[in-house]
């Protein structure tokens, strides 16, 4: 997209050119009359040289002054022959026979052919720095391919680092179809066809010139049938040999009637020798600026200003064979994806995405066959690559999905130049910064400083695609952008490379690279015009040498990006600039043409030439890029453009729209466009087969008739299909030549009766001439508006018989995009594969990769040959265990399941497996991974098309960040959080090193991040065992539902709680366990008192590791036999810690080192202890103690439960326990210990209860949010002076008899101080010393926190928190989270004053009560060991088992103690 017609400089130069022309005419007149001309000086003394000027035919003269207007004085200084003519196109100054080189000695045979030393003949220098001795090397590479190159044996010169054309490693071929003769003095090389003795290639017509910056070789040819060399506008396919000079140097200039050097460089030409079809090709491997001159001898001359002369001569019996030979050498063209053969729409500057969608919709409504929509640079933010305009194109991230809904594809444009400026919001432009950090730019002549230019986004740098680091950067940028704005293909533009300032923003230095002694006849005659300084530095060399390779290297890098973004698939890539061999990677279009009748004609030779060059995926902008089209021109162009290999309607900004539908649904243009596009889609199987043949054997796709009928040099066929063209305005009758073959009208099937003559064809406004050649079978398919639809339709054949009533044809058919074998819908993992051919087993080093979430198998490395038939057989294993539950909520139904885009399939054989399961990737991918020695950081990008949500609270968050930290050699952390919106994080302190303490070589683990879909993989380095792999479809992160799954290394998983398990090892057969602290006696599958989100896993080889999820919200975990584990939590973040052991004991040690070592109990607490709920008075306890002593039963500790309190009020003594203080003192004197109980809730109905009143003063209770009101529920304290009627229902008794209970917020600092004071005063009563209770330890209970009333007295106020969208697998799920606990909206405060919801910290309640209780569990033992025993457990907490009801539970709980040992208790 060159998008500017003429710069100011160009306009000035045009004017100067006109002036020079006038001066030239005057000078010609002067010279012809013998008047003196311009005098120039020379560094070489030429007085001793006398040119030998034999009577050379005018048409065989080789120009000696190609660089300027010829004068006799210059001619004399150059030692050449002067003979002016009356035709200024003829060289007046031409080389004599004694210029050039001679063979020094004789030819020397080599393994590949021969070599010879050439010495320069004494003669004046044209441009200085001639190389006096050069080396000729000849190689008989194949029977049809001869190579010779001429190099400097003393100084290494630049050679093109081509991926296909390189050193020849074979030996000389035999049975040659050519003969090579080397002439000695002057040197020349002659190649003759053996079969008929015809001289094909003869350089003795002119002298070899070999200077540092001027190399020239002329070649006499056997005929004037010369085709190829580019990129130019050749107004006819066959070269006009009347003294034309074509420059070659990639340039940002659109096609015109001038002989400008255009976008790419193609140095190959084909010569048809005669009517027999015998042909040969010539290819010069050189990328420096050059020119190609043709003359009527016939002869051609290559002049280049650098590198070496490296020629290939390729023979064939037909033109098609020559092209095949050439493409086998430089690289066979790509096989395009099937969809890319569909029609495409594009324009520069639609203005907005809304306008793009209008174009899509109006062309859909007319049922126009149409497969792809393209947007130009206007989609970008300020024309910066890898950005999009968030105002005018704000919905671009979903545009591809929108098109996919219609079976269409989305293609973006990318330019190479990268802006150095910030984004419009002031934030940094990450693509630039990432490239800058990797130093991937083209540099100034110092090789260090990035060269700064100016292109569409303003001030820019230029990626150096010849640098592998640049390719890696480019691939990553394409990948990252695809995760933000999904796309299906890439169009690369401006890669000549184009620059809007001359050379660089600093100008270009005065040197021989920027201003060489000889400048080819390139546009502007200035090397760095509209491009970079020639002394700029790239990885492959100076820009002077590699300039014309820029588009080639960019195409290679972009193709690598396509392989990464679309693994295993063929996508779409077109490039404006090309070089030899580009067709392996990219297609091409003919550039920024104009809406004129000339341009519709000139496109035909251009497409024919690019088929010669091996770039058959070629087209021109239909209806013209520049200028307003007309209905007639666009109608005729749509008719012929329907048969371009690359068929795209594209135009520039500022001109009228020209998509077909804009002309009106009932217009002739729309009707005829649909008609011929439907024919195109009908014949797409045939066109696709042509591309297959091009890809596998180098056939042309669009070819001239001369490839089939060698005496004909006119018209156009697309293989065997002839398109008769109309190239003139207002014409409906054309003259067409009918070649000597059977031809049929496509639309009627009628046989054309005439042949070998011209005929008039009537082509009204809606018709074009379309004919099929007899003797061929054309595969067809019923058309549809898109290829994705048409490929589902019935196929057919058109059989066109020849004169012998015979026809043949073939068809290549595949899925249209794959580059590997994929087997879709594989419900079972493939465990074995065999390959046979004709029942013979074939050796196969294949790789099988199974993606269970996709049910897809990729098979690579089969090394099968195209064109041969093979049979693949495989064995499988069952995979129902790969199902991951897509609807873990209550009341799953098929309708609810399918609303989430999941699969509903019940399995009678395994009823515990999920009936609703995922069948697609998770919605996240990875963006911008930054690695360091201590971990990595990456952003996660949300792909909205895969997102699943029931409401806004479960809508996935798109601003996630992953942090991985390598804390030590055996411990790592990976954390996922919302980097834009702070979320609750667990305030439990962990023992982490202040900075990582690890060494890379000693790490026990390796971490890798899977990019798309997102996943984390952790592998044990010593064994390679994957111990965590979360690249599964379940991952989602929303405000109130977070889910992540991981594959496990084995079935041996231990831990998680607090829930009752029937065995120590977890049952992996589809079991789900809830975690949320609750006053729940041990019952199978019900969440109980504590919260332990930690597990230990044994690996198959006996190694062990442990995983902690630091999250305190309600959650559940599902175990399945994959083996895999799924976490689901309803808040907070994901904060995982993994310890690597490697033994189970080390795992526990490393875990407790992280969370805190278990408390060291006092020795006496290890003795037997006695307790019950229901002691009647202190006398009963006293009697019990005496009886135990009398029975000599070992016995260290006596407890008392809440019955010692006055109406269950903490820190009180009931009337029946007034003697308790004395009893405690007595048994302590006898060597025993005493423990009392405390519950957290405090009665609020008392008139004289200091504990409550002081708590109110100290603001210690949980309150309703944004109020000063305490949340009350009902627990133990009874109202005063009530008599309980036990015959009433339980909830009625609670409501009538039990006091209002407030819940201390133990997270607050003030609560800790209040609790401390209440414990100390109960221990040492300041009002009545006789009532001091000298306990030795405390037992805290009911601290889940428990209530006897769900929620609060007046009910809860926030249904969303109490009944969240997802309620984990807890007991009584339908009743929400408030079963036997307070309301979730209760407001608490962290020690720093930060408010938190009880919803988030509920399961930390017992944890928060523990430390202040332990600190003051016995004020008398501050310097020794005391004990606090509690019912709720979390990390850091000592725990006791809870009440059991029978022997079964006693046994179960004895097992649970193993679990508590595991989690550090």
mmCIF file of C-alpha atoms in Angstrom, residues 970-971 986-993 1091-1095 1106-1111 1135-1139 1147-1159 1407 1411 1433-1438 1459-1465:
data_model
loop_
_atom_site.group_PDB
_atom_site.id
_atom_site.type_symbol
_atom_site.label_atom_id
_atom_site.label_comp_id
_atom_site.label_asym_id
_atom_site.label_seq_id
_atom_site.Cartn_x
_atom_site.Cartn_y
_atom_site.Cartn_z
ATOM 1 C CA UNK A 970 12.486 -26.690 46.725
ATOM 2 C CA UNK A 971 9.647 -24.142 46.871
ATOM 3 C CA UNK A 986 -5.486 -13.925 52.774
ATOM 4 C CA UNK A 987 -3.785 -11.964 55.608
ATOM 5 C CA UNK A 988 -2.038 -15.042 57.024
ATOM 6 C CA UNK A 989 1.703 -14.373 57.243
ATOM 7 C CA UNK A 990 3.981 -16.964 55.672
ATOM 8 C CA UNK A 991 7.644 -17.552 56.308
ATOM 9 C CA UNK A 992 9.045 -16.534 52.940
ATOM 10 C CA UNK A 993 12.607 -15.453 52.242
ATOM 11 C CA UNK A 1091 -10.188 -25.275 56.654
ATOM 12 C CA UNK A 1092 -7.056 -26.876 55.198
ATOM 13 C CA UNK A 1093 -6.468 -26.219 51.430
ATOM 14 C CA UNK A 1094 -3.270 -28.294 51.319
ATOM 15 C CA UNK A 1095 -2.505 -31.656 49.810
ATOM 16 C CA UNK A 1106 2.849 -30.648 48.388
ATOM 17 C CA UNK A 1107 0.560 -27.835 47.231
ATOM 18 C CA UNK A 1108 -1.077 -25.103 49.313
ATOM 19 C CA UNK A 1109 -3.735 -22.790 47.920
ATOM 20 C CA UNK A 1110 -3.699 -19.692 50.105
ATOM 21 C CA UNK A 1111 -7.355 -18.773 49.764
ATOM 22 C CA UNK A 1135 -2.098 -18.045 45.375
ATOM 23 C CA UNK A 1136 -0.403 -21.439 45.182
ATOM 24 C CA UNK A 1137 2.713 -22.613 46.996
ATOM 25 C CA UNK A 1138 4.406 -25.835 45.991
ATOM 26 C CA UNK A 1139 7.091 -27.703 47.922
ATOM 27 C CA UNK A 1147 7.209 -32.262 52.156
ATOM 28 C CA UNK A 1148 5.642 -31.838 55.589
ATOM 29 C CA UNK A 1149 8.785 -30.214 56.952
ATOM 30 C CA UNK A 1150 8.969 -27.790 54.041
ATOM 31 C CA UNK A 1151 5.274 -27.006 54.364
ATOM 32 C CA UNK A 1152 5.436 -26.283 58.084
ATOM 33 C CA UNK A 1153 8.541 -24.225 57.501
ATOM 34 C CA UNK A 1154 6.370 -22.128 55.201
ATOM 35 C CA UNK A 1155 3.270 -21.790 57.393
ATOM 36 C CA UNK A 1156 4.956 -21.994 60.802
ATOM 37 C CA UNK A 1157 6.102 -24.940 62.877
ATOM 38 C CA UNK A 1158 3.496 -26.622 65.089
ATOM 39 C CA UNK A 1159 3.224 -25.340 68.644
ATOM 40 C CA UNK A 1407 -7.334 -18.794 63.216
ATOM 41 C CA UNK A 1411 -2.995 -16.587 68.758
ATOM 42 C CA UNK A 1433 -8.373 -25.414 62.454
ATOM 43 C CA UNK A 1434 -6.535 -23.472 59.829
ATOM 44 C CA UNK A 1435 -2.865 -23.155 59.133
ATOM 45 C CA UNK A 1436 -0.830 -22.309 62.268
ATOM 46 C CA UNK A 1437 -3.416 -23.901 64.593
ATOM 47 C CA UNK A 1438 -3.424 -26.737 67.148
ATOM 48 C CA UNK A 1459 -4.180 -35.889 58.128
ATOM 49 C CA UNK A 1460 -3.544 -33.377 60.845
ATOM 50 C CA UNK A 1461 0.006 -34.592 61.079
ATOM 51 C CA UNK A 1462 0.235 -33.997 57.356
ATOM 52 C CA UNK A 1463 -0.963 -30.411 57.652
ATOM 53 C CA UNK A 1464 1.275 -29.597 60.575
ATOM 54 C CA UNK A 1465 -0.884 -30.320 63.632
#
